């Protein structure tokens, strides 16, 4: 059956139930239009599988959130496969190396040389979302915005459904599969019974204060800096737009950080040589984000599948969050194609274990990279010297650099 046929069969407006509840039918209901939800919607569309995306906010809100900046090869590959990479090829900044700094002394990790040519690409999550939404309009994907009170039903049978309200009107979507792409604070994870769901968590005793400013970045690559005052990260969005972060207290108030105070502290943490090269300017974004490691297991219950931040959170140090959302839905897309096209449940049955194997490796790397670069409140001289030794070991050992590099560019998506 052609794509149009699938859509006609599954997205017909169905009956009005009880004069109020308007029902629809599709194959896959996707909750959340963040990176996980939108990449999955495009993947399913490419395979001719009908899907509806249900999002609590509007497009401007989702696209406006300043978040990830670094794409792994897995993510770049998926954008290419989906025909979404035109602007990425033109505007993305390909980085073959990254830099670490200890109390101002800088050294470079040549990721490309250490991994046989792998790189990362700096291209903001906002740009990724814009490309996903623009193409969704052109391809006529179904996205419902501004929905309230999403609830999932009958997940343990083979005819689940989703209900919500839209401008006060009750709506319902009957489907075969529900995918929870609704982020850490979404509702889907909570639909898994408490005696099935296991969660694992570390909350870090600090946050990241991040700014955006239209000034040239201090370096053409990223710099992760460990300083006695705390962590700092020099990143970018383009050759004329910088993204900087400094570690701050969890109860810090953004209002207490004037631009001058931010630039002064950033320059201290980057050290005198780099600090002198920092171009200062007015910031147009300034927010504090807490840091957390979190994993929910399993990532599937009945006909519900979790993907992205709905199932796991990493501290941003490893730049893994959005990339993990992409690797989850790449695996889930394959599994759902097997389910709908080949009528085999093998892929969906293996999804949770396959996804979690990669998730836990990214959790380990993000936790480790956070632990060697940040200042912990209870840190004594012993712990500080261990950090210094670890960074010096990385500086001097090609073996240690290789381990860091292969994790940073992203581990391969192993076969199912
Ligand atoms: P998202 O992006 O949170 O999207 C979830 C969507 O679901 C909607 N939603 C609901 N819709 C309907 N009904 C409900 N009840 C709903 N509840 C929620 C939400 O409105 C939202 O639109 O999750 P997703 O798709 O899993 O994507 C995850 C990524 O956004 C996240 O992991 C990254 O931003 C993390 N991250 C980074 N990731 C990287 O790969 N590289 C980076 O360099 C990187 N840097 C970062 C980051 C995250 C940061 N912050 C602020 C947390 C830097 C920072 C500072
Ligand atoms: C970013 O540019 O926002 C960014 C880069 C690297 C990270 C985290 C965030 O590890």
Short mmCIF file of C-alpha atoms and ligand atoms in Angstrom, two decimals:
data_model
loop_
_atom_site.label_atom_id
_atom_site.label_comp_id
_atom_site.label_asym_id
_atom_site.label_seq_id
_atom_site.Cartn_x
_atom_site.Cartn_y
_atom_site.Cartn_z
CA UNK A 1 0.00 0.00 0.00
CA UNK A 2 1.30 3.48 -0.89
CA UNK A 3 2.02 6.07 1.74
CA UNK A 4 -1.11 8.03 0.96
CA UNK A 5 -3.12 4.85 1.41
CA UNK A 6 -1.65 4.19 4.84
CA UNK A 7 -2.42 7.72 5.92
CA UNK A 8 -5.96 7.53 4.58
CA UNK A 9 -6.59 4.23 6.31
CA UNK A 10 -5.19 5.22 9.67
CA UNK A 11 -5.73 8.92 10.05
CA UNK A 12 -9.35 9.16 9.06
CA UNK A 13 -11.34 11.28 11.42
CA UNK A 14 -13.39 8.64 13.24
CA UNK A 15 -16.64 8.90 15.10
CA UNK A 16 -17.70 11.53 17.53
CA UNK A 17 -18.11 9.71 20.82
CA UNK A 18 -20.81 10.89 23.18
CA UNK A 19 -21.29 14.04 21.12
CA UNK A 20 -18.11 15.49 22.63
CA UNK A 21 -15.09 13.25 22.41
CA UNK A 22 -13.70 13.35 18.88
CA UNK A 23 -11.71 10.24 17.99
CA UNK A 24 -8.98 9.59 15.41
CA UNK A 25 -7.02 6.52 14.46
CA UNK A 26 -3.36 6.02 13.60
CA UNK A 27 -0.62 3.40 13.89
CA UNK A 28 1.78 5.20 16.24
CA UNK A 29 0.91 7.93 18.75
CA UNK A 30 4.00 9.97 19.65
CA UNK A 31 3.76 12.07 22.80
CA UNK A 32 6.09 15.11 22.64
CA UNK A 33 7.53 17.07 19.69
CA UNK A 34 11.10 17.45 21.00
CA UNK A 35 14.05 15.85 19.18
CA UNK A 36 13.00 12.27 20.07
CA UNK A 37 9.39 12.72 18.93
CA UNK A 38 10.19 14.61 15.73
CA UNK A 39 13.04 12.37 14.57
CA UNK A 40 10.78 9.35 15.14
CA UNK A 41 7.90 11.00 13.26
CA UNK A 42 10.17 11.55 10.23
CA UNK A 43 11.59 8.01 10.44
CA UNK A 44 8.09 6.49 10.48
CA UNK A 45 6.93 8.77 7.67
CA UNK A 46 9.88 7.60 5.54
CA UNK A 47 8.70 3.99 6.02
CA UNK A 48 5.06 4.75 5.26
CA UNK A 49 3.95 4.16 8.87
CA UNK A 50 1.21 6.53 10.03
CA UNK A 51 1.88 8.58 13.17
CA UNK A 52 0.44 11.54 15.05
CA UNK A 53 2.59 13.73 17.32
CA UNK A 54 0.85 15.23 20.35
CA UNK A 55 2.63 18.21 21.95
CA UNK A 56 1.73 20.23 25.02
CA UNK A 57 3.34 23.50 23.89
CA UNK A 58 3.52 25.42 20.59
CA UNK A 59 6.22 25.26 17.91
CA UNK A 60 7.82 28.58 18.91
CA UNK A 61 8.31 27.34 22.48
CA UNK A 62 9.87 23.99 21.54
CA UNK A 63 12.11 25.60 18.91
CA UNK A 64 13.10 28.44 21.21
CA UNK A 65 14.62 26.32 23.99
CA UNK A 66 18.38 26.83 24.07
CA UNK A 67 19.83 23.40 24.74
CA UNK A 68 22.19 21.02 22.99
CA UNK A 69 25.02 22.16 20.76
CA UNK A 70 27.05 19.11 19.78
CA UNK A 71 25.87 16.40 17.37
CA UNK A 72 27.46 12.96 17.24
CA UNK A 73 27.99 11.24 13.90
CA UNK A 74 24.89 9.08 14.61
CA UNK A 75 22.77 12.23 14.68
CA UNK A 76 24.36 13.77 11.58
CA UNK A 77 23.89 10.44 9.75
CA UNK A 78 20.21 10.32 10.67
CA UNK A 79 19.64 13.90 9.50
CA UNK A 80 21.21 12.94 6.16
CA UNK A 81 19.19 9.75 5.85
CA UNK A 82 16.00 11.72 6.48
CA UNK A 83 16.89 14.38 3.89
CA UNK A 84 17.18 17.05 6.60
CA UNK A 85 20.88 17.91 6.35
CA UNK A 86 21.09 20.68 3.71
CA UNK A 87 21.51 23.54 6.19
CA UNK A 88 23.54 21.33 8.55
CA UNK A 89 26.07 20.68 5.73
CA UNK A 90 26.33 24.43 5.06
CA UNK A 91 26.27 25.83 8.60
CA UNK A 92 27.38 22.99 10.92
CA UNK A 93 30.91 23.33 12.32
CA UNK A 94 32.79 20.02 12.07
CA UNK A 95 35.19 19.53 14.99
CA UNK A 96 37.98 16.96 14.84
CA UNK A 97 39.30 17.88 18.27
CA UNK A 98 38.30 19.14 21.70
CA UNK A 99 40.33 20.75 24.49
CA UNK A 100 40.72 20.25 28.21
CA UNK A 101 42.18 22.79 30.59
CA UNK A 102 43.49 22.30 34.12
CA UNK A 103 43.98 25.54 36.04
CA UNK A 104 44.57 27.36 32.75
CA UNK A 105 46.94 24.81 31.15
CA UNK A 106 45.35 23.67 27.89
CA UNK A 107 45.77 20.42 25.98
CA UNK A 108 44.01 19.11 22.90
CA UNK A 109 42.42 15.72 22.23
CA UNK A 110 42.72 14.95 18.52
CA UNK A 111 39.49 12.99 18.31
CA UNK A 112 39.64 12.42 14.56
CA UNK A 113 43.17 10.98 14.69
CA UNK A 114 42.36 8.83 17.73
CA UNK A 115 39.14 7.35 16.33
CA UNK A 116 40.03 6.76 12.69
CA UNK A 117 38.38 9.93 11.45
CA UNK A 118 35.27 10.45 13.61
CA UNK A 119 34.19 14.02 14.33
CA UNK A 120 31.37 15.88 16.08
CA UNK A 121 29.36 18.72 14.55
CA UNK A 122 28.42 21.92 16.36
CA UNK A 123 24.86 22.76 15.30
CA UNK A 124 22.38 23.95 17.91
CA UNK A 125 19.30 22.01 18.98
CA UNK A 126 17.26 25.05 17.95
CA UNK A 127 18.52 24.67 14.38
CA UNK A 128 17.83 20.91 14.44
CA UNK A 129 14.26 21.59 15.61
CA UNK A 130 13.73 24.23 12.92
CA UNK A 131 14.84 21.77 10.23
CA UNK A 132 12.61 19.02 11.67
CA UNK A 133 9.55 21.30 11.87
CA UNK A 134 10.05 22.92 8.44
CA UNK A 135 10.32 19.50 6.79
CA UNK A 136 7.34 18.24 8.82
CA UNK A 137 5.23 21.01 7.28
CA UNK A 138 6.44 20.24 3.77
CA UNK A 139 5.85 16.51 4.26
CA UNK A 140 2.51 17.10 5.94
CA UNK A 141 3.29 15.18 9.14
CA UNK A 142 0.50 15.30 11.74
CA UNK A 143 1.45 17.36 14.78
CA UNK A 144 -1.16 18.52 17.30
CA UNK A 145 0.06 21.51 19.34
CA UNK A 146 -1.12 22.98 22.63
CA UNK A 147 -2.81 19.87 23.97
CA UNK A 148 -3.64 19.49 27.67
CA UNK A 149 -4.14 16.62 30.03
CA UNK A 150 -2.64 13.79 27.93
CA UNK A 151 -3.57 10.37 29.31
CA UNK A 152 -2.65 6.91 28.07
CA UNK A 153 -5.10 4.00 28.11
CA UNK A 154 -5.06 0.20 27.65
CA UNK A 155 -1.31 -0.02 27.20
CA UNK A 156 -1.36 -3.68 28.21
CA UNK A 157 -3.65 -4.68 25.32
CA UNK A 158 -3.07 -4.46 21.57
CA UNK A 159 -5.44 -1.49 21.04
CA UNK A 160 -4.09 1.30 23.25
CA UNK A 161 -5.36 4.87 23.02
CA UNK A 162 -4.43 8.38 24.05
CA UNK A 163 -6.85 11.04 25.31
CA UNK A 164 -6.32 14.77 25.79
CA UNK A 165 -8.15 18.05 25.66
CA UNK A 166 -7.71 20.69 22.99
CA UNK A 167 -9.20 24.11 23.74
CA UNK A 168 -11.49 22.43 26.25
CA UNK A 169 -12.70 19.71 23.83
CA UNK A 170 -12.00 16.10 24.78
CA UNK A 171 -10.16 14.17 22.04
CA UNK A 172 -9.06 10.57 21.60
CA UNK A 173 -6.57 8.78 19.36
CA UNK A 174 -6.79 5.01 18.88
CA UNK A 175 -3.51 3.42 17.85
CA UNK A 176 -1.37 0.30 17.98
CA UNK A 177 1.75 1.72 19.61
CA UNK A 178 2.34 4.69 21.96
CA UNK A 179 5.81 6.25 22.17
CA UNK A 180 6.60 8.46 25.16
CA UNK A 181 8.95 11.19 23.87
CA UNK A 182 7.67 13.68 26.45
CA UNK A 183 10.91 14.46 28.25
CA UNK A 184 11.88 14.07 31.88
CA UNK A 185 8.77 15.83 33.26
CA UNK A 186 6.31 14.11 30.93
CA UNK A 187 3.44 11.76 31.81
CA UNK A 188 4.35 8.61 29.89
CA UNK A 189 6.99 7.15 32.21
CA UNK A 190 4.48 7.36 35.09
CA UNK A 191 2.09 5.11 33.11
CA UNK A 192 4.41 2.16 33.73
CA UNK A 193 3.24 0.37 36.91
CA UNK A 194 5.39 1.15 39.94
CA UNK A 195 6.17 -2.52 40.53
CA UNK A 196 7.63 -2.79 37.01
CA UNK A 197 9.51 0.50 36.73
CA UNK A 198 12.96 0.80 38.29
CA UNK A 199 14.75 4.14 38.39
CA UNK A 200 18.40 4.97 39.07
CA UNK A 201 19.52 8.49 39.86
CA UNK A 202 22.37 10.84 40.84
CA UNK A 203 21.64 14.50 41.50
CA UNK A 204 24.75 16.69 41.39
CA UNK A 205 25.30 19.41 44.02
CA UNK A 206 25.72 22.20 41.43
CA UNK A 207 24.23 23.62 38.23
CA UNK A 208 25.41 25.24 34.98
CA UNK A 209 24.87 28.92 34.34
CA UNK A 210 24.82 29.33 30.54
CA UNK A 211 24.87 32.40 28.32
CA UNK A 212 24.61 33.12 24.61
CA UNK A 213 26.30 36.21 23.19
CA UNK A 214 26.96 37.46 19.67
CA UNK A 215 30.73 37.54 20.01
CA UNK A 216 33.33 35.34 18.28
CA UNK A 217 34.18 32.21 20.30
CA UNK A 218 37.46 32.21 22.22
CA UNK A 219 38.68 29.21 20.20
CA UNK A 220 37.54 27.38 17.07
CA UNK A 221 37.02 24.23 19.19
CA UNK A 222 35.37 23.57 22.58
CA UNK A 223 37.26 23.96 25.85
CA UNK A 224 36.29 22.02 28.99
CA UNK A 225 38.02 23.71 31.91
CA UNK A 226 38.67 22.40 35.42
CA UNK A 227 39.62 25.24 37.75
CA UNK A 228 39.83 25.45 41.54
CA UNK A 229 36.80 27.83 41.40
CA UNK A 230 34.78 25.29 39.42
CA UNK A 231 34.09 24.07 35.88
CA UNK A 232 33.75 26.26 32.77
CA UNK A 233 32.89 25.37 29.17
CA UNK A 234 33.62 27.47 26.11
CA UNK A 235 31.31 26.44 23.27
CA UNK A 236 29.70 28.16 20.30
CA UNK A 237 26.83 28.19 17.87
CA UNK A 238 28.62 29.81 14.90
CA UNK A 239 31.83 31.77 14.19
CA UNK A 240 30.03 34.86 15.53
CA UNK A 241 27.93 33.40 18.37
CA UNK A 242 29.43 32.03 21.60
CA UNK A 243 27.88 29.71 24.15
CA UNK A 244 29.61 29.73 27.54
CA UNK A 245 28.81 27.89 30.75
CA UNK A 246 30.19 28.11 34.28
CA UNK A 247 29.45 25.77 37.17
CA UNK A 248 27.33 27.56 39.79
CA UNK A 249 25.56 26.77 43.05
CA UNK A 250 22.18 25.05 42.75
CA UNK A 251 20.49 27.87 44.64
CA UNK A 252 22.30 30.58 42.66
CA UNK A 253 20.08 33.35 41.30
CA UNK A 254 20.53 34.30 37.63
CA UNK A 255 19.77 37.91 38.64
CA UNK A 256 22.91 37.94 40.78
CA UNK A 257 25.04 37.29 37.68
CA UNK A 258 25.50 40.50 35.73
CA UNK A 259 27.24 40.06 32.36
CA UNK A 260 30.41 41.60 33.83
CA UNK A 261 30.45 39.18 36.74
CA UNK A 262 29.94 36.25 34.34
CA UNK A 263 32.76 37.31 31.98
CA UNK A 264 35.14 37.96 34.90
CA UNK A 265 34.53 34.52 36.40
CA UNK A 266 34.70 32.76 33.01
CA UNK A 267 38.08 34.38 32.31
CA UNK A 268 39.44 33.34 35.71
CA UNK A 269 38.41 29.73 35.11
CA UNK A 270 39.81 29.59 31.57
CA UNK A 271 43.13 30.96 32.88
CA UNK A 272 45.08 34.08 31.94
CA UNK A 273 46.20 33.11 28.42
CA UNK A 274 42.75 32.16 27.16
CA UNK A 275 41.01 34.68 29.40
CA UNK A 276 42.77 37.51 27.57
CA UNK A 277 41.43 36.23 24.25
CA UNK A 278 37.77 36.16 25.36
CA UNK A 279 35.62 38.70 23.50
CA UNK A 280 32.99 40.08 25.86
CA UNK A 281 29.55 41.35 24.83
CA UNK A 282 25.94 41.62 25.96
CA UNK A 283 24.34 38.24 26.65
CA UNK A 284 20.85 37.61 25.27
CA UNK A 285 20.21 34.36 27.14
CA UNK A 286 21.16 33.50 30.68
CA UNK A 287 19.77 30.49 32.54
CA UNK A 288 20.73 27.98 35.22
CA UNK A 289 20.25 24.25 34.58
CA UNK A 290 20.58 21.59 37.28
CA UNK A 291 22.67 18.47 36.55
CA UNK A 292 21.26 14.98 36.90
CA UNK A 293 21.93 11.38 35.91
CA UNK A 294 18.78 9.27 35.64
CA UNK A 295 17.73 6.01 34.00
CA UNK A 296 14.32 4.32 33.96
CA UNK A 297 14.12 0.60 33.22
CA UNK A 298 12.57 -0.98 31.25
CA UNK A 299 12.03 1.39 28.32
CA UNK A 300 8.99 -0.59 27.21
CA UNK A 301 5.81 -1.69 28.92
CA UNK A 302 3.09 -3.40 26.88
CA UNK A 303 2.45 -1.16 23.87
CA UNK A 304 4.23 1.84 25.44
CA UNK A 305 7.85 2.63 24.46
CA UNK A 306 9.96 5.38 26.04
CA UNK A 307 12.63 7.32 24.14
CA UNK A 308 14.96 10.22 24.97
CA UNK A 309 14.75 12.27 28.16
CA UNK A 310 11.49 10.50 29.10
CA UNK A 311 13.65 7.48 29.93
CA UNK A 312 17.04 8.94 30.83
CA UNK A 313 18.92 12.13 31.69
CA UNK A 314 22.66 12.76 31.56
CA UNK A 315 24.57 15.75 32.89
CA UNK A 316 25.41 17.92 29.84
CA UNK A 317 29.19 17.56 30.26
CA UNK A 318 29.43 14.73 27.72
CA UNK A 319 27.05 16.46 25.24
CA UNK A 320 25.05 13.24 25.03
CA UNK A 321 21.38 14.07 25.84
CA UNK A 322 19.98 14.84 22.41
CA UNK A 323 22.27 12.30 20.77
CA UNK A 324 20.86 9.56 23.02
CA UNK A 325 17.33 10.61 22.09
CA UNK A 326 18.39 10.13 18.45
CA UNK A 327 20.00 6.74 19.00
CA UNK A 328 16.89 5.53 20.89
CA UNK A 329 14.53 6.48 18.09
CA UNK A 330 16.88 5.13 15.42
CA UNK A 331 16.62 1.73 17.15
CA UNK A 332 12.89 2.12 17.77
CA UNK A 333 12.28 3.16 14.16
CA UNK A 334 13.92 -0.08 12.97
CA UNK A 335 11.89 -2.12 15.46
CA UNK A 336 8.60 -0.48 14.47
CA UNK A 337 9.31 -1.01 10.78
CA UNK A 338 9.79 -4.73 11.53
CA UNK A 339 6.55 -4.71 13.51
CA UNK A 340 4.35 -2.93 10.97
CA UNK A 341 5.92 -4.03 7.70
CA UNK A 342 7.32 -7.51 8.42
CA UNK A 343 4.77 -8.22 11.15
CA UNK A 344 7.57 -9.40 13.48
CA UNK A 345 7.70 -8.44 17.17
CA UNK A 346 11.39 -9.39 17.56
CA UNK A 347 12.61 -5.79 17.21
CA UNK A 348 10.14 -4.24 19.64
CA UNK A 349 10.76 -7.08 22.12
CA UNK A 350 14.50 -6.35 22.04
CA UNK A 351 14.24 -2.54 22.01
CA UNK A 352 14.55 -1.85 25.73
CA UNK A 353 17.63 -4.03 26.27
CA UNK A 354 19.31 -2.76 23.11
CA UNK A 355 18.67 0.91 23.89
CA UNK A 356 19.65 0.58 27.57
CA UNK A 357 23.00 -1.00 26.70
CA UNK A 358 23.99 2.19 24.85
CA UNK A 359 22.28 4.50 27.35
CA UNK A 360 24.27 3.10 30.29
CA UNK A 361 27.57 3.59 28.47
CA UNK A 362 26.67 7.23 27.80
CA UNK A 363 25.57 7.56 31.45
CA UNK A 364 28.93 6.21 32.58
CA UNK A 365 30.88 8.56 30.32
CA UNK A 366 28.81 11.64 31.25
CA UNK A 367 29.09 10.88 34.97
CA UNK A 368 32.86 10.29 34.70
CA UNK A 369 33.51 13.40 32.61
CA UNK A 370 31.46 15.46 35.08
CA UNK A 371 33.32 13.98 38.04
CA UNK A 372 36.79 14.87 36.70
CA UNK A 373 35.95 18.41 35.58
CA UNK A 374 33.77 19.88 38.37
CA UNK A 375 34.41 21.14 41.85
CA UNK A 376 32.40 19.14 44.39
CA UNK A 377 31.41 20.89 47.67
CA UNK A 378 32.84 18.09 49.83
CA UNK A 379 36.07 17.89 47.86
CA UNK A 380 39.17 17.62 50.03
CA UNK A 381 42.81 17.85 48.98
CA UNK A 382 42.94 14.12 48.23
CA UNK A 383 39.99 14.23 45.79
CA UNK A 384 41.33 17.35 44.09
CA UNK A 385 44.71 15.71 43.56
CA UNK A 386 43.03 12.62 42.11
CA UNK A 387 41.26 14.90 39.60
CA UNK A 388 44.55 16.58 38.75
CA UNK A 389 46.25 13.21 38.31
CA UNK A 390 43.42 11.97 36.10
CA UNK A 391 43.60 15.03 33.83
CA UNK A 392 47.39 14.77 33.67
CA UNK A 393 47.07 11.09 32.82
CA UNK A 394 44.73 11.97 29.94
CA UNK A 395 47.16 14.70 28.79
CA UNK A 396 50.08 12.29 28.64
CA UNK A 397 48.50 8.94 27.71
CA UNK A 398 47.35 8.25 24.13
CA UNK A 399 45.43 5.26 25.51
CA UNK A 400 43.43 7.45 27.92
CA UNK A 401 42.85 10.01 25.15
CA UNK A 402 41.55 7.30 22.85
CA UNK A 403 39.00 6.16 25.44
CA UNK A 404 37.80 9.72 25.94
CA UNK A 405 37.68 10.39 22.19
CA UNK A 406 35.69 7.28 21.24
CA UNK A 407 33.09 8.03 23.89
CA UNK A 408 32.90 11.75 23.08
CA UNK A 409 32.32 11.24 19.34
CA UNK A 410 29.70 8.61 20.23
CA UNK A 411 29.78 4.84 20.46
CA UNK A 412 28.50 2.95 17.42
CA UNK A 413 24.92 1.74 17.30
CA UNK A 414 25.52 -1.94 17.72
CA UNK A 415 23.40 -4.35 15.77
CA UNK A 416 20.20 -5.62 17.38
P1 LIG B 1 12.56 17.16 25.23
O1 LIG B 1 13.43 17.99 24.36
O2 LIG B 1 12.41 17.54 26.64
O3 LIG B 1 11.11 17.15 24.53
C1 LIG B 1 9.98 16.64 25.19
C2 LIG B 1 8.74 17.28 24.58
O4 LIG B 1 7.58 16.70 25.18
C3 LIG B 1 6.65 17.74 25.50
N1 LIG B 1 5.80 17.27 26.60
C4 LIG B 1 4.52 16.89 26.45
N2 LIG B 1 3.74 16.83 25.37
C5 LIG B 1 2.46 16.39 25.56
N3 LIG B 1 1.95 16.04 26.79
C6 LIG B 1 2.72 16.08 27.89
N4 LIG B 1 2.23 15.73 29.08
C7 LIG B 1 4.07 16.52 27.75
N5 LIG B 1 5.09 16.69 28.63
C8 LIG B 1 6.13 17.15 27.91
C9 LIG B 1 7.54 18.92 25.86
O5 LIG B 1 6.84 20.16 25.75
C10 LIG B 1 8.69 18.78 24.87
O6 LIG B 1 8.45 19.49 23.67
O7 LIG B 1 12.97 15.63 25.20
P2 LIG B 1 13.66 14.73 24.04
O8 LIG B 1 12.90 14.85 22.76
O9 LIG B 1 13.87 13.41 24.64
O10 LIG B 1 15.09 15.44 23.74
C11 LIG B 1 16.06 15.49 24.75
C12 LIG B 1 16.98 16.70 24.51
O11 LIG B 1 16.20 17.86 24.37
C13 LIG B 1 17.99 16.84 25.68
O12 LIG B 1 18.50 15.58 26.03
C14 LIG B 1 19.16 17.76 25.31
O13 LIG B 1 18.75 19.09 25.19
C15 LIG B 1 20.25 17.67 26.39
N6 LIG B 1 21.40 18.58 26.17
C16 LIG B 1 22.39 18.27 25.27
N7 LIG B 1 22.29 17.17 24.50
C17 LIG B 1 23.24 16.89 23.55
O14 LIG B 1 23.11 15.89 22.84
N8 LIG B 1 24.34 17.70 23.33
C18 LIG B 1 24.51 18.84 24.08
O15 LIG B 1 25.48 19.57 23.82
C19 LIG B 1 23.54 19.14 25.11
N9 LIG B 1 23.66 20.24 25.86
C20 LIG B 1 21.52 19.76 26.93
C21 LIG B 1 22.68 20.56 26.75
C22 LIG B 1 20.53 20.15 27.83
C23 LIG B 1 20.68 21.31 28.55
N10 LIG B 1 19.62 21.65 29.42
C24 LIG B 1 19.07 22.93 29.52
C25 LIG B 1 18.87 20.61 30.09
C26 LIG B 1 22.86 21.72 27.49
C27 LIG B 1 21.87 22.08 28.40
C28 LIG B 1 22.13 23.31 29.22
C1 LIG B 2 26.62 23.60 24.06
O1 LIG B 2 27.20 24.15 23.12
O2 LIG B 2 25.51 23.99 24.48
C2 LIG B 2 27.25 22.44 24.74
C3 LIG B 2 28.44 21.93 24.23
C4 LIG B 2 29.05 20.87 24.87
C5 LIG B 2 28.48 20.32 26.00
C6 LIG B 2 27.30 20.82 26.51
C7 LIG B 2 26.67 21.89 25.88
O3 LIG B 2 29.11 19.30 26.62
#
